């Protein structure tokens, strides 16, 4: 069963472990009395418990239509209701915290931009890649198109799959020329040489696994 099909109460009953390589062993992360260290905190928990001088990068996951006509998930909430619930919670409990909102779904990006003016909104895109199935929406098919969409809608920034930026550095130049902040994400960012290259190219931020 997928994690997405479990309720919050069910998630909290799971016995979870992580692997330590040296010496090789599995360590429980779901036992103990410290509720702050338990997995699967809610957004409200994070907003209330994490000191508000620490900024949040919040990605809204919403199913998009694939090029073959199928959706990433067959069950979904109404996008308006979905965004309203999350924004209401954030606005009520954010305090002085700096928050960056983002999503891969172009229409949801527009909603987030129009529904509030307190937090910047960033468009996430995978562009052209063989790693995952392409989306149907033309705004997602290439980083160039994503850049134009981001500028046209007045979004704060675009975050592109690193694979695209390494293959075509003109995309980085295009963002600089349009005065559009550029970030990158993807497994290629786990390579320190790639991080160095992108940092030298003047990207605003890099998303990677530590």
Coordinates of C-alpha atoms in Angstrom, one line a residue:
X1 CA 0.0 0.0 0.0
X2 CA 1.3 3.5 -0.9
X3 CA 2.0 6.0 1.9
X4 CA -0.4 8.4 0.2
X5 CA -3.3 6.0 0.9
X6 CA -2.8 6.0 4.6
X7 CA -4.4 8.3 7.1
X8 CA -2.3 10.4 9.5
X9 CA -3.3 8.1 12.4
X10 CA -2.2 5.0 10.4
X11 CA 1.1 6.6 9.5
X12 CA 1.8 7.2 13.2
X13 CA 1.3 3.5 13.9
X14 CA 4.0 2.4 11.4
X15 CA 7.3 0.9 12.7
X16 CA 10.0 2.7 10.8
X17 CA 13.8 2.2 10.5
X18 CA 16.7 3.7 8.8
X19 CA 20.0 2.1 7.8
X20 CA 23.4 3.1 9.1
X21 CA 26.3 1.9 6.9
X22 CA 29.1 1.7 9.4
X23 CA 28.6 -0.6 11.2
X24 CA 25.8 -1.9 9.1
X25 CA 22.6 -1.9 11.2
X26 CA 19.0 -0.8 11.2
X27 CA 17.9 1.8 13.7
X28 CA 14.3 2.5 14.8
X29 CA 13.0 6.0 14.2
X30 CA 9.4 5.4 15.4
X31 CA 10.1 4.5 19.0
X32 CA 10.6 6.8 22.0
X33 CA 8.8 9.5 23.9
X34 CA 10.0 12.6 22.0
X35 CA 7.1 13.5 19.8
X36 CA 9.2 16.3 18.1
X37 CA 11.4 13.6 16.6
X38 CA 8.7 11.4 15.3
X39 CA 8.2 11.1 11.5
X40 CA 5.3 12.5 9.6
X41 CA 4.7 15.8 11.4
X42 CA 1.8 17.9 10.0
X43 CA 2.4 21.3 8.4
X44 CA 0.8 22.9 11.5
X45 CA 3.2 21.0 13.8
X46 CA 6.1 22.4 11.8
X47 CA 4.8 25.9 11.7
X48 CA 4.2 25.9 15.5
X49 CA 7.3 24.0 16.7
X50 CA 10.1 25.1 14.4
X51 CA 11.6 28.5 15.4
X52 CA 10.3 31.1 12.9
X53 CA 13.6 32.5 11.9
X54 CA 14.0 29.3 9.9
X55 CA 12.5 29.6 6.4
X56 CA 10.3 27.0 4.8
X57 CA 10.3 25.8 1.2
X58 CA 6.8 24.4 0.8
X59 CA 6.0 22.3 -2.3
X60 CA 2.4 21.7 -3.1
X61 CA 1.9 18.2 -4.6
X62 CA -1.0 18.1 -7.1
X63 CA -1.7 15.4 -9.8
X64 CA -0.9 16.6 -13.3
X65 CA -2.2 15.1 -16.6
X66 CA 0.5 13.1 -18.4
X67 CA 1.0 13.2 -22.2
X68 CA -0.7 9.9 -22.6
X69 CA -3.9 11.3 -21.0
X70 CA -3.6 9.6 -17.7
X71 CA -3.2 11.4 -14.4
X72 CA -0.5 10.9 -11.8
X73 CA -3.2 10.1 -9.3
X74 CA -6.8 9.1 -10.0
X75 CA -8.1 10.7 -6.8
X76 CA -7.6 14.4 -6.2
X77 CA -9.1 17.4 -4.4
X78 CA -10.5 20.4 -6.1
X79 CA -7.5 22.6 -6.7
X80 CA -9.2 25.7 -5.3
X81 CA -10.2 24.0 -2.1
X82 CA -6.8 22.3 -1.8
X83 CA -4.9 25.6 -2.1
X84 CA -7.3 27.5 0.1
X85 CA -6.9 25.1 3.0
X86 CA -3.1 25.2 2.8
X87 CA -2.8 28.9 2.4
X88 CA -5.3 29.6 5.2
X89 CA -3.2 27.4 7.5
X90 CA 0.1 29.1 6.5
X91 CA -1.2 32.6 6.8
X92 CA -2.7 32.0 10.2
X93 CA 0.4 30.3 11.7
X94 CA 3.4 31.6 9.7
X95 CA 4.4 34.4 12.2
X96 CA 7.4 36.2 10.8
X97 CA 8.7 33.1 8.9
X98 CA 10.0 33.4 5.4
X99 CA 8.2 30.9 3.1
X100 CA 8.6 30.0 -0.5
X101 CA 5.7 28.2 -2.2
X102 CA 6.2 26.0 -5.2
X103 CA 4.5 23.4 -7.4
X104 CA 4.9 21.5 -10.7
X105 CA 1.3 22.3 -11.7
X106 CA 1.2 25.5 -13.7
X107 CA -2.4 26.4 -13.0
X108 CA -1.8 25.8 -9.3
X109 CA 1.1 28.2 -9.5
X110 CA -1.2 30.9 -10.8
X111 CA -3.8 30.2 -8.1
X112 CA -1.1 30.5 -5.4
X113 CA 0.0 33.8 -6.9
X114 CA -3.5 35.3 -7.2
X115 CA -4.8 34.1 -3.8
X116 CA -2.2 35.9 -1.7
X117 CA 0.6 38.4 -1.9
X118 CA 2.7 37.6 1.1
X119 CA 4.8 34.7 -0.1
X120 CA 6.7 34.3 -3.4
X121 CA 5.7 31.5 -5.7
X122 CA 8.1 29.4 -7.8
X123 CA 7.4 27.1 -10.8
X124 CA 9.0 23.7 -10.6
X125 CA 9.7 22.0 -13.9
X126 CA 11.3 18.8 -15.1
X127 CA 11.5 20.1 -18.7
X128 CA 12.9 17.5 -21.2
X129 CA 14.0 14.3 -19.6
X130 CA 13.9 10.5 -20.0
X131 CA 13.7 9.9 -16.3
X132 CA 9.9 10.4 -16.0
X133 CA 6.9 10.5 -18.3
X134 CA 6.2 13.9 -19.9
X135 CA 3.2 16.0 -18.9
X136 CA 0.5 17.1 -21.3
X137 CA 0.6 20.8 -20.4
X138 CA 2.8 22.7 -22.9
X139 CA 4.1 24.9 -20.2
X140 CA 5.9 21.9 -18.6
X141 CA 7.5 20.4 -21.7
X142 CA 10.7 22.6 -21.9
X143 CA 12.6 24.9 -19.5
X144 CA 12.4 27.6 -22.2
X145 CA 8.6 27.5 -22.1
X146 CA 8.6 27.4 -18.3
X147 CA 10.8 30.5 -18.2
X148 CA 8.3 32.4 -20.4
X149 CA 5.4 31.1 -18.3
X150 CA 7.1 32.2 -15.1
X151 CA 7.8 35.7 -16.4
X152 CA 4.3 36.1 -17.9
X153 CA 2.6 35.3 -14.6
X154 CA 4.9 37.4 -12.5
X155 CA 6.1 34.4 -10.5
X156 CA 9.2 34.8 -8.3
X157 CA 11.4 32.2 -9.8
X158 CA 11.7 29.0 -11.8
X159 CA 13.3 25.8 -10.4
X160 CA 14.5 23.5 -13.3
X161 CA 15.8 19.9 -13.4
X162 CA 19.6 20.1 -13.2
X163 CA 19.9 17.7 -16.1
X164 CA 18.5 20.4 -18.5
X165 CA 20.8 23.1 -17.2
X166 CA 23.9 21.0 -17.6
X167 CA 23.0 20.0 -21.1
X168 CA 22.1 23.6 -22.2
X169 CA 23.8 26.4 -20.2
X170 CA 22.0 28.9 -22.5
X171 CA 19.0 28.3 -20.2
X172 CA 20.9 29.8 -17.3
X173 CA 21.9 32.8 -19.5
X174 CA 18.3 33.2 -20.6
X175 CA 17.1 33.5 -16.9
X176 CA 19.9 36.0 -16.1
X177 CA 18.9 38.1 -19.2
X178 CA 15.3 38.1 -18.1
X179 CA 16.3 38.9 -14.5
X180 CA 14.5 35.7 -13.4
X181 CA 15.9 33.9 -10.3
X182 CA 16.8 30.4 -11.2
X183 CA 17.1 27.4 -8.9
X184 CA 17.8 23.7 -9.7
X185 CA 16.7 20.3 -8.4
X186 CA 17.4 16.7 -9.2
X187 CA 19.7 13.8 -8.5
X188 CA 22.5 15.5 -10.5
X189 CA 22.8 17.9 -7.6
X190 CA 24.1 15.2 -5.4
X191 CA 27.4 15.5 -7.3
X192 CA 29.6 18.2 -5.7
X193 CA 31.2 19.1 -9.1
X194 CA 27.7 19.9 -10.5
X195 CA 27.0 22.0 -7.4
X196 CA 30.2 23.9 -7.9
X197 CA 29.4 24.5 -11.6
X198 CA 25.9 25.8 -10.9
X199 CA 27.0 27.9 -8.1
X200 CA 29.6 29.6 -10.3
X201 CA 26.9 30.2 -12.9
X202 CA 25.0 32.3 -10.4
X203 CA 21.9 30.2 -9.5
X204 CA 19.9 31.5 -6.6
X205 CA 19.6 28.1 -5.0
X206 CA 20.3 24.4 -5.2
X207 CA 18.1 21.6 -3.9
X208 CA 20.0 18.4 -3.1
X209 CA 20.3 15.5 -0.6
X210 CA 22.9 16.0 2.1

